[in-house]
Coordinates of C-alpha atoms in Angstrom, one line a residue:
X66 CA -198.6 73.6 3.3
X67 CA -196.0 71.1 3.3
X68 CA -192.9 72.1 5.3
X69 CA -189.2 71.9 4.2
X70 CA -185.9 71.0 5.3
X71 CA -184.5 74.1 7.7
X72 CA -181.2 74.8 8.3
X73 CA -180.0 75.9 11.9
X74 CA -177.3 77.9 13.8
X75 CA -174.9 79.8 12.3
X76 CA -175.7 79.1 8.8
X77 CA -179.5 80.2 9.5
X78 CA -177.8 83.7 11.1
X79 CA -175.8 84.3 8.2
X80 CA -178.4 84.0 5.8
X81 CA -180.9 86.0 7.5
X82 CA -178.5 88.8 8.1
X83 CA -177.6 88.8 4.3
X84 CA -181.6 89.3 3.5
X85 CA -181.8 91.9 6.2
X86 CA -178.9 93.8 4.6
X87 CA -180.4 93.6 1.3
X88 CA -183.7 94.6 2.4
X89 CA -182.1 97.7 4.5
X90 CA -180.2 98.8 1.1
X91 CA -183.3 98.6 -0.9
X92 CA -185.5 100.1 1.4
X93 CA -182.8 103.0 1.7
X94 CA -183.0 103.4 -1.7
X95 CA -187.1 103.7 -1.8
X96 CA -187.1 105.8 1.4
X97 CA -184.8 108.3 0.7
X98 CA -186.8 109.2 -2.3
X99 CA -189.9 109.6 0.1
X100 CA -187.8 112.1 2.4
X101 CA -186.9 114.1 -0.6
X102 CA -190.1 114.5 -1.8
X103 CA -191.3 115.9 1.5
X104 CA -188.4 118.2 1.6
X105 CA -187.1 119.3 -1.6
X106 CA -188.5 118.0 -4.7
X107 CA -191.6 119.8 -4.8
X108 CA -190.0 123.3 -5.3
X109 CA -186.9 122.0 -7.6
X110 CA -189.1 120.1 -10.0
X111 CA -192.3 121.6 -9.9
X112 CA -191.6 125.3 -9.3
X113 CA -194.6 126.7 -11.2
X114 CA -197.1 125.3 -8.5
X115 CA -198.1 126.6 -5.5
X116 CA -196.3 125.3 -2.2
X117 CA -199.3 122.8 -1.6
X118 CA -199.7 121.9 -5.3
X119 CA -195.8 121.5 -5.6
X120 CA -195.8 119.0 -2.5
X121 CA -198.5 117.1 -3.7
X122 CA -197.2 116.7 -7.1
X123 CA -193.9 115.4 -5.5
X124 CA -195.8 112.9 -3.4
X125 CA -197.4 112.0 -7.0
X126 CA -194.1 110.9 -8.4
X127 CA -193.5 109.2 -5.0
X128 CA -196.9 107.2 -5.4
X129 CA -195.6 106.3 -8.8
X130 CA -193.1 103.8 -7.0
X131 CA -196.0 102.0 -5.1
X132 CA -198.1 101.7 -8.6
X133 CA -195.0 99.9 -9.9
X134 CA -194.4 97.6 -7.0
X135 CA -197.3 94.7 -8.0
X136 CA -195.7 95.3 -11.3
X137 CA -192.5 94.2 -10.1
X138 CA -193.6 91.6 -7.9
X139 CA -195.2 89.9 -10.6
X140 CA -192.4 90.2 -12.9
X141 CA -189.9 88.9 -10.1
X142 CA -192.6 86.6 -8.6
X143 CA -192.5 84.9 -12.2
X144 CA -188.5 84.6 -12.0
X145 CA -188.9 83.4 -8.2
X146 CA -191.6 80.8 -9.0
X147 CA -189.9 79.5 -12.1
X148 CA -186.2 80.1 -11.7
X149 CA -185.6 80.2 -8.0
X150 CA -185.7 82.7 -4.9
X151 CA -182.0 83.8 -5.0
X152 CA -181.8 85.0 -8.9
X153 CA -184.6 87.9 -7.9
X154 CA -182.6 89.3 -4.9
X155 CA -179.7 90.0 -7.4
X156 CA -181.7 91.7 -10.2
X157 CA -184.0 93.5 -8.3
X158 CA -181.4 95.0 -6.2
X159 CA -179.2 95.9 -9.4
X160 CA -182.4 97.4 -10.8
X161 CA -183.4 99.7 -7.9
X162 CA -179.9 100.8 -7.0
X163 CA -179.3 102.1 -10.4
X164 CA -182.4 103.8 -10.8
X165 CA -181.7 105.7 -7.3
X166 CA -178.6 106.6 -8.4
X167 CA -179.7 108.2 -11.4
X168 CA -182.6 110.3 -9.6
X169 CA -179.6 112.1 -8.1
X170 CA -178.1 113.0 -11.5
X171 CA -181.6 114.4 -13.1
X172 CA -181.5 118.1 -13.6
X173 CA -183.8 120.4 -12.0
X174 CA -187.0 122.0 -14.0
X175 CA -184.7 125.2 -14.1
X176 CA -182.5 123.5 -16.2
X177 CA -184.5 121.1 -18.5
X178 CA -188.1 122.0 -17.8
X179 CA -190.7 119.4 -17.9
X180 CA -188.2 116.9 -18.9
X181 CA -187.2 116.9 -15.5
X182 CA -190.2 116.0 -13.2
X183 CA -191.0 113.4 -16.2
X184 CA -187.5 111.6 -15.9
X185 CA -188.2 111.7 -12.1
X186 CA -191.5 109.7 -12.2
X187 CA -189.8 107.0 -14.6
X188 CA -187.1 106.8 -12.5
X189 CA -189.4 106.4 -9.4
X190 CA -191.4 103.6 -11.3
X191 CA -188.3 101.8 -11.8
X192 CA -187.5 102.2 -8.2
X193 CA -191.0 100.6 -7.4
X194 CA -190.4 97.7 -9.9
X195 CA -187.4 96.6 -8.2
X196 CA -188.6 96.9 -4.9
X197 CA -191.8 94.8 -5.8
X198 CA -189.4 92.0 -6.4
X199 CA -187.1 92.3 -3.6
X200 CA -189.4 91.6 -0.5
X201 CA -190.8 88.4 -1.9
X202 CA -187.2 86.9 -2.8
X203 CA -185.6 88.2 0.4
X204 CA -188.4 86.9 2.8
X205 CA -188.9 83.5 0.9
X206 CA -185.2 82.6 0.9
X207 CA -185.3 83.4 4.7
X208 CA -188.9 81.3 5.6
X209 CA -188.3 78.7 3.5
X210 CA -184.6 78.0 5.1
X211 CA -186.3 78.4 8.8
X212 CA -187.3 75.9 11.0
X213 CA -190.9 75.9 11.2
X214 CA -191.3 76.7 15.0
X215 CA -189.3 79.5 14.8
X216 CA -190.0 80.6 11.4
X217 CA -191.8 84.0 12.4
X218 CA -188.7 84.8 14.3
X219 CA -186.3 84.3 11.5
X220 CA -188.5 85.6 8.7
X221 CA -188.8 89.1 10.8
X222 CA -184.9 89.7 10.0
X223 CA -185.7 91.0 6.8
X224 CA -188.3 93.0 8.2
X225 CA -185.8 94.9 10.1
X226 CA -184.3 96.0 6.9
X227 CA -186.8 98.6 6.0
X228 CA -186.3 100.1 9.6
X229 CA -182.5 100.2 9.0
X230 CA -183.1 101.6 5.3
X231 CA -185.3 104.3 6.6
X232 CA -182.8 105.4 9.7
X233 CA -180.0 105.4 7.3
X234 CA -181.9 107.2 4.7
X235 CA -182.8 110.0 6.9
X236 CA -179.7 110.0 9.2
X237 CA -177.8 110.9 5.8
X238 CA -180.6 113.7 5.1
X239 CA -180.5 115.0 8.4
X240 CA -176.7 115.4 8.5
X241 CA -176.4 117.0 5.2
X242 CA -179.6 119.2 6.4
X243 CA -177.7 120.1 9.4
X244 CA -174.2 120.8 7.8
X245 CA -175.6 122.4 4.6
X246 CA -177.2 125.9 4.5
X247 CA -180.8 125.7 2.7
X248 CA -179.2 127.1 -0.5
X249 CA -176.3 124.3 -0.6
X250 CA -178.9 121.7 0.4
X251 CA -181.5 122.4 -2.5
X252 CA -178.7 123.1 -4.9
X253 CA -176.9 119.5 -4.4
X254 CA -177.0 118.7 -1.0
X255 CA -180.2 116.5 -1.6
X256 CA -178.6 114.5 -4.2
X257 CA -175.8 112.9 -2.2
X258 CA -178.0 110.1 -0.4
X259 CA -179.0 108.9 -3.9
X260 CA -175.4 108.7 -5.1
X261 CA -174.5 106.7 -2.1
X262 CA -177.0 104.0 -3.2
X263 CA -174.3 103.0 -5.6
X264 CA -171.8 102.2 -3.2
X265 CA -174.8 100.4 -0.9
X266 CA -175.9 98.2 -4.0
X267 CA -172.6 96.7 -4.6
X268 CA -172.1 96.0 -0.9
X269 CA -175.5 94.2 -1.0
X270 CA -174.7 92.4 -4.3
X271 CA -171.5 91.3 -2.4
X272 CA -173.5 90.0 0.4
X273 CA -176.1 88.1 -1.4
X274 CA -173.4 86.6 -3.9
X275 CA -173.1 83.2 -1.6
X276 CA -176.3 82.7 -0.7
X277 CA -177.9 79.2 -1.3
X278 CA -181.2 78.7 -2.9
X279 CA -184.1 77.8 -1.1
X280 CA -185.0 74.7 -0.2
X281 CA -188.6 74.9 -0.8
X282 CA -187.9 75.7 -4.4
X283 CA -185.6 73.2 -4.7
X284 CA -188.2 70.6 -3.6
X285 CA -190.4 71.6 -5.9
X286 CA -191.5 68.7 -8.7
X287 CA -193.4 70.8 -11.1
X288 CA -193.1 74.6 -11.3
X289 CA -196.0 77.1 -12.4
X290 CA -196.2 77.8 -16.1
X291 CA -197.4 81.2 -15.5
X292 CA -197.5 81.8 -11.8
X293 CA -199.8 84.9 -12.1
X294 CA -202.5 82.9 -13.8
X295 CA -202.8 80.5 -11.2
X296 CA -202.6 83.1 -8.6
X297 CA -205.6 85.0 -10.0
X298 CA -207.5 81.7 -10.7
X299 CA -207.0 80.1 -7.8
X300 CA -206.1 82.4 -4.8
X301 CA -207.7 86.1 -6.1
X302 CA -209.6 86.1 -2.6
X303 CA -206.5 85.7 -0.8
X304 CA -204.7 88.3 -2.5
X305 CA -207.4 90.6 -2.1
X306 CA -207.6 89.9 1.5
X307 CA -203.8 90.1 2.2
X308 CA -204.0 93.4 0.4
X309 CA -206.6 94.9 2.0
X310 CA -205.2 93.8 5.6
X311 CA -201.5 94.9 4.8
X312 CA -202.9 98.4 3.6
X313 CA -203.2 100.1 7.5
X314 CA -199.4 99.0 7.9
X315 CA -198.5 101.0 5.0
X316 CA -201.0 103.9 5.6
X317 CA -199.5 104.1 9.4
X318 CA -196.1 104.2 8.7
X319 CA -196.0 106.6 5.5
X320 CA -198.4 108.9 7.3
X321 CA -195.9 109.2 10.1
X322 CA -192.2 109.3 7.8
X323 CA -193.7 111.2 4.7
X324 CA -196.8 113.1 5.3
X325 CA -196.1 114.0 9.1
X326 CA -192.8 115.4 8.1
X327 CA -194.1 117.5 5.4
X328 CA -197.1 118.7 7.7
X329 CA -194.6 119.1 10.6
X330 CA -192.0 121.3 8.3
X331 CA -194.5 123.3 6.1
X332 CA -197.5 123.7 8.4
X333 CA -196.5 123.7 11.9
X334 CA -193.1 125.7 11.3
X335 CA -191.1 123.1 13.4
X336 CA -187.5 122.5 12.1
X337 CA -186.5 119.7 9.4
X338 CA -183.8 118.5 12.0
X339 CA -186.4 118.2 15.2
X340 CA -189.1 116.5 12.6
X341 CA -186.6 113.9 11.2
X342 CA -185.0 113.4 14.7
X343 CA -188.8 112.8 16.2
X344 CA -189.4 110.2 13.4
X345 CA -186.1 108.2 13.5
X346 CA -186.2 107.9 17.3
X347 CA -189.7 106.4 17.0
X348 CA -188.5 104.1 13.9
X349 CA -185.4 102.9 15.9
X350 CA -187.9 101.5 18.9
X351 CA -190.0 100.0 16.2
X352 CA -186.9 98.2 14.7
X353 CA -185.9 97.1 18.1
X354 CA -189.0 95.4 19.1
X355 CA -189.8 93.5 15.7
X356 CA -188.1 90.1 16.9
X357 CA -190.0 90.4 20.0
X358 CA -193.4 90.6 18.1
X359 CA -192.4 87.6 15.7
X360 CA -191.6 85.6 19.0
X361 CA -194.9 86.4 20.0
X362 CA -196.1 85.4 16.4
X363 CA -194.5 82.1 16.8
X364 CA -196.0 81.4 20.1
X365 CA -199.7 82.8 19.9
X366 CA -200.1 82.8 15.9
X367 CA -199.6 85.0 13.1
X368 CA -203.5 86.3 12.8
X369 CA -203.9 87.4 16.5
X370 CA -201.3 90.0 16.3
X371 CA -202.4 91.4 13.0
X372 CA -205.8 91.6 14.6
X373 CA -204.2 93.6 17.8
X374 CA -202.1 95.8 15.6
X375 CA -205.2 96.7 13.6
X376 CA -207.4 97.4 16.4
X377 CA -204.3 99.4 18.2
X378 CA -204.3 101.7 15.0
X379 CA -207.8 102.2 15.0
X380 CA -207.8 103.4 18.5
X381 CA -204.7 105.5 18.1
X382 CA -204.9 107.7 14.9
X383 CA -207.0 110.6 16.4
X384 CA -204.6 110.7 19.6
X385 CA -201.6 110.6 16.8
X386 CA -202.9 113.4 15.1
X387 CA -203.5 115.7 18.1
X388 CA -199.9 115.0 19.3
X389 CA -198.7 116.0 16.1
X390 CA -200.6 119.2 16.1
X391 CA -198.7 120.3 19.5
X392 CA -195.4 120.9 17.6
X393 CA -194.0 119.5 20.4
X394 CA -190.9 117.2 19.9
X395 CA -191.8 115.1 22.9
X396 CA -195.4 114.9 22.2
X397 CA -195.1 114.1 18.5
X398 CA -192.4 111.5 19.3
X399 CA -195.0 109.8 21.6
X400 CA -197.6 109.9 18.8
X401 CA -195.3 108.5 16.3
X402 CA -193.9 105.6 18.6
X403 CA -197.4 104.0 19.8
X404 CA -198.4 104.4 15.8
X405 CA -195.4 102.8 14.9
X406 CA -195.6 100.1 17.5
X407 CA -199.4 99.2 16.3
X408 CA -197.7 98.8 12.7
X409 CA -195.1 96.5 13.5
X410 CA -197.0 94.5 15.8
X411 CA -198.6 93.0 12.6
X412 CA -195.6 93.4 10.2
X413 CA -193.4 91.7 12.4
X414 CA -195.1 88.3 11.9
X415 CA -196.0 89.1 7.8
X416 CA -192.9 87.7 6.6
X417 CA -193.9 84.2 8.2
X418 CA -198.1 84.9 7.6
X419 CA -198.1 85.2 3.7
X420 CA -195.8 82.5 2.5
X421 CA -197.3 80.3 5.0
X422 CA -201.1 81.0 3.2
X423 CA -199.9 80.1 -0.6
X424 CA -198.8 77.1 -2.1
X425 CA -195.0 76.7 -2.6
X426 CA -195.6 76.8 -6.7
X427 CA -197.0 80.0 -6.5
X428 CA -196.0 81.3 -3.5
X429 CA -193.3 84.1 -4.7
X430 CA -195.7 85.5 -6.7
X431 CA -199.1 85.6 -4.5
X432 CA -197.2 86.7 -1.3
X433 CA -195.2 89.4 -3.1
X434 CA -198.4 90.6 -5.1
X435 CA -200.5 90.8 -2.1
X436 CA -197.9 92.6 0.1
X437 CA -197.1 95.3 -2.9
X438 CA -201.0 95.8 -3.3
X439 CA -201.3 96.5 0.1
X440 CA -198.8 99.1 -0.4
X441 CA -200.8 100.8 -3.2
X442 CA -203.9 100.9 -1.2
X443 CA -202.3 102.3 2.0
X444 CA -198.6 103.7 0.9
X445 CA -199.1 105.7 -2.3
X446 CA -202.7 107.4 -1.5
X447 CA -201.9 108.1 2.1
X448 CA -199.4 111.2 1.6
X449 CA -201.7 112.7 -1.2
X450 CA -205.2 112.3 0.5
X451 CA -203.4 113.5 3.8
X452 CA -201.9 116.4 2.3
X453 CA -205.3 117.4 0.3
X454 CA -207.4 116.8 3.5
X455 CA -205.2 118.9 6.1
X456 CA -205.5 122.1 3.7
X457 CA -207.5 123.9 6.2
X458 CA -206.8 125.7 9.5
X459 CA -206.6 123.8 12.9
X460 CA -206.2 119.9 13.9
X461 CA -206.3 118.0 10.4
X462 CA -209.0 115.5 11.8
X463 CA -209.7 114.2 8.5
X464 CA -206.7 112.7 8.1
X465 CA -207.2 110.6 11.6
X466 CA -210.4 109.6 10.3
X467 CA -209.0 108.5 6.7
X468 CA -206.4 106.3 8.9
X469 CA -209.0 105.1 11.2
X470 CA -211.0 104.3 8.3
X471 CA -208.3 102.2 6.7
X472 CA -207.5 100.3 10.2
X473 CA -211.1 99.0 10.4
X474 CA -211.2 97.7 6.9
X475 CA -207.9 95.9 7.4
X476 CA -209.1 94.5 10.5
X477 CA -212.0 92.9 8.8
X478 CA -209.7 91.4 6.1
X479 CA -207.5 89.9 8.7
X480 CA -210.7 88.4 10.4
X481 CA -211.4 86.6 7.1
X482 CA -208.2 84.9 7.0
X483 CA -206.9 81.8 8.4
X484 CA -204.3 81.0 11.2
X485 CA -201.3 79.5 9.6
X486 CA -198.8 79.0 12.5
X487 CA -197.2 75.3 12.3
X488 CA -198.6 73.0 15.1
X489 CA -196.0 71.5 17.4
X490 CA -195.5 68.0 16.8
X491 CA -196.4 67.3 20.5
X492 CA -199.2 69.2 20.2
X493 CA -200.4 66.7 17.3
X494 CA -199.6 63.7 19.2
X495 CA -201.5 64.8 22.2
X496 CA -204.4 65.6 20.0
X497 CA -204.4 62.1 18.4
X498 CA -204.3 60.3 21.5
X499 CA -207.2 62.2 22.7

C-alpha cells in the first residue's frame, strides 16, 4: 500500500472531530431503532403476536438494517472510489437522517394495519443503506489524511462515534422512560428520539460541509471502473476473512445492547431504567478506552489486538450470561463491561486495519463491504437467535455457546490475515544495514 500525504496538528484534529461527530449522529439513528425494538415496537406494530413472537418480529425489522448495510457499502463505496470520499459523507447522512425521522411518523398497527410493519421494514432498510456508506467514507477520510505512525489513533476517532451515538440514543430513551408513564411512552414518547434525528442530521451536514477531500483519493491516477467487480475478482478472500473476523464484535455488542436489554426487562423483570443504565455505563468506559487501544495498535500492530479481543470474547461469554442472569445491577454491569472491552480491543484498530488491507483504488468499497458483511453475520442474527435460544427457563447457556462459537470463528479468520502496521523508517534503515 503506498502511503499518502498527511496533515498534522489542529487540521487533523478538526477533521477527526468532524468524522467522529458524523458517525455519532448516524449511529444514533441506527441505535435508537434497536432500543425501541427491544422496548416497544413489538406490541405497537405486531400486536397479534405473543410477547415473544412480537419481540422476534421487531428484531426482524432490526435485522433488515444490517442486511441493507452491505448494499449501502456497495452503492456508496462505488461513489467513494469513483467520485471521492467526501460526497459519501453528505449523501449517507441525508439518507439515514431522513429515514430515521420518518420512522417516528409511522402510524401503529392499530391505525393502518399491516401497512405499519411494512413501512417500518422499508425505513429500517433505508437506515441501513445509509449507514453502510457512512463508515467507509468517515474512516477513509480520516485514515488517508493521518500520518502513518499514528494512523491507528486518528482513525479511532470515528470508532468513538458509535459509542456516543449509542449513549445519546439511549440517554434520550432513558430520560423519556423515566419522565413519562408507560401509557405516554407507548403512545408518543418513543417517537421523540426519532424526530430529534432531523436536528442532528442538519448539525452533521454543517460540520462536514468544509471537510477536504482525502489525499489518498486525489493522488489516484486511475479510478476503478466498477469497484465491486474488482473487489470480487481480486479480493474476495480478503472480504470473507474480514467479515468473519468482525462478526464477533457485532455479535458481542448487540448481545449486550439489544438482546440483553430485552431479556432483562421481559424475562428477569428488571426495570428499563436499570437495564439501560447498566449498559450505558459499560459503553461509557468502552468509548473512553478506544484511543488507548488504538495507540496499542500503533505500537504493537493491528492483528495482535484483534486476536486478543477475539480470545477474550470467547473466554468471557459464559461468565457474562451468568452475571446477566442474576439480575443484579453491579454484576450485570461487570458482565457487560468486560464483554465490551473485548469488543473494543478489536474495533479500535479496525478503522486503520481494513483500509490498510485494500489497495487505494478499491479501498472504499472493499473495506466497507467487509465491515458491513461482518454486521450481517454478527449483528443482524444475534438478537433473533439469542431471543429464540433463551426461550426456556433457567440461565440461557445456549446464548453463551452461540457467542463463543462466533468468537472462535472470528479468531480463526484474524489468524489468517496479515499484519499491516506501517514499519517506522528507522526500523527499515536498521534492517537494511544489518
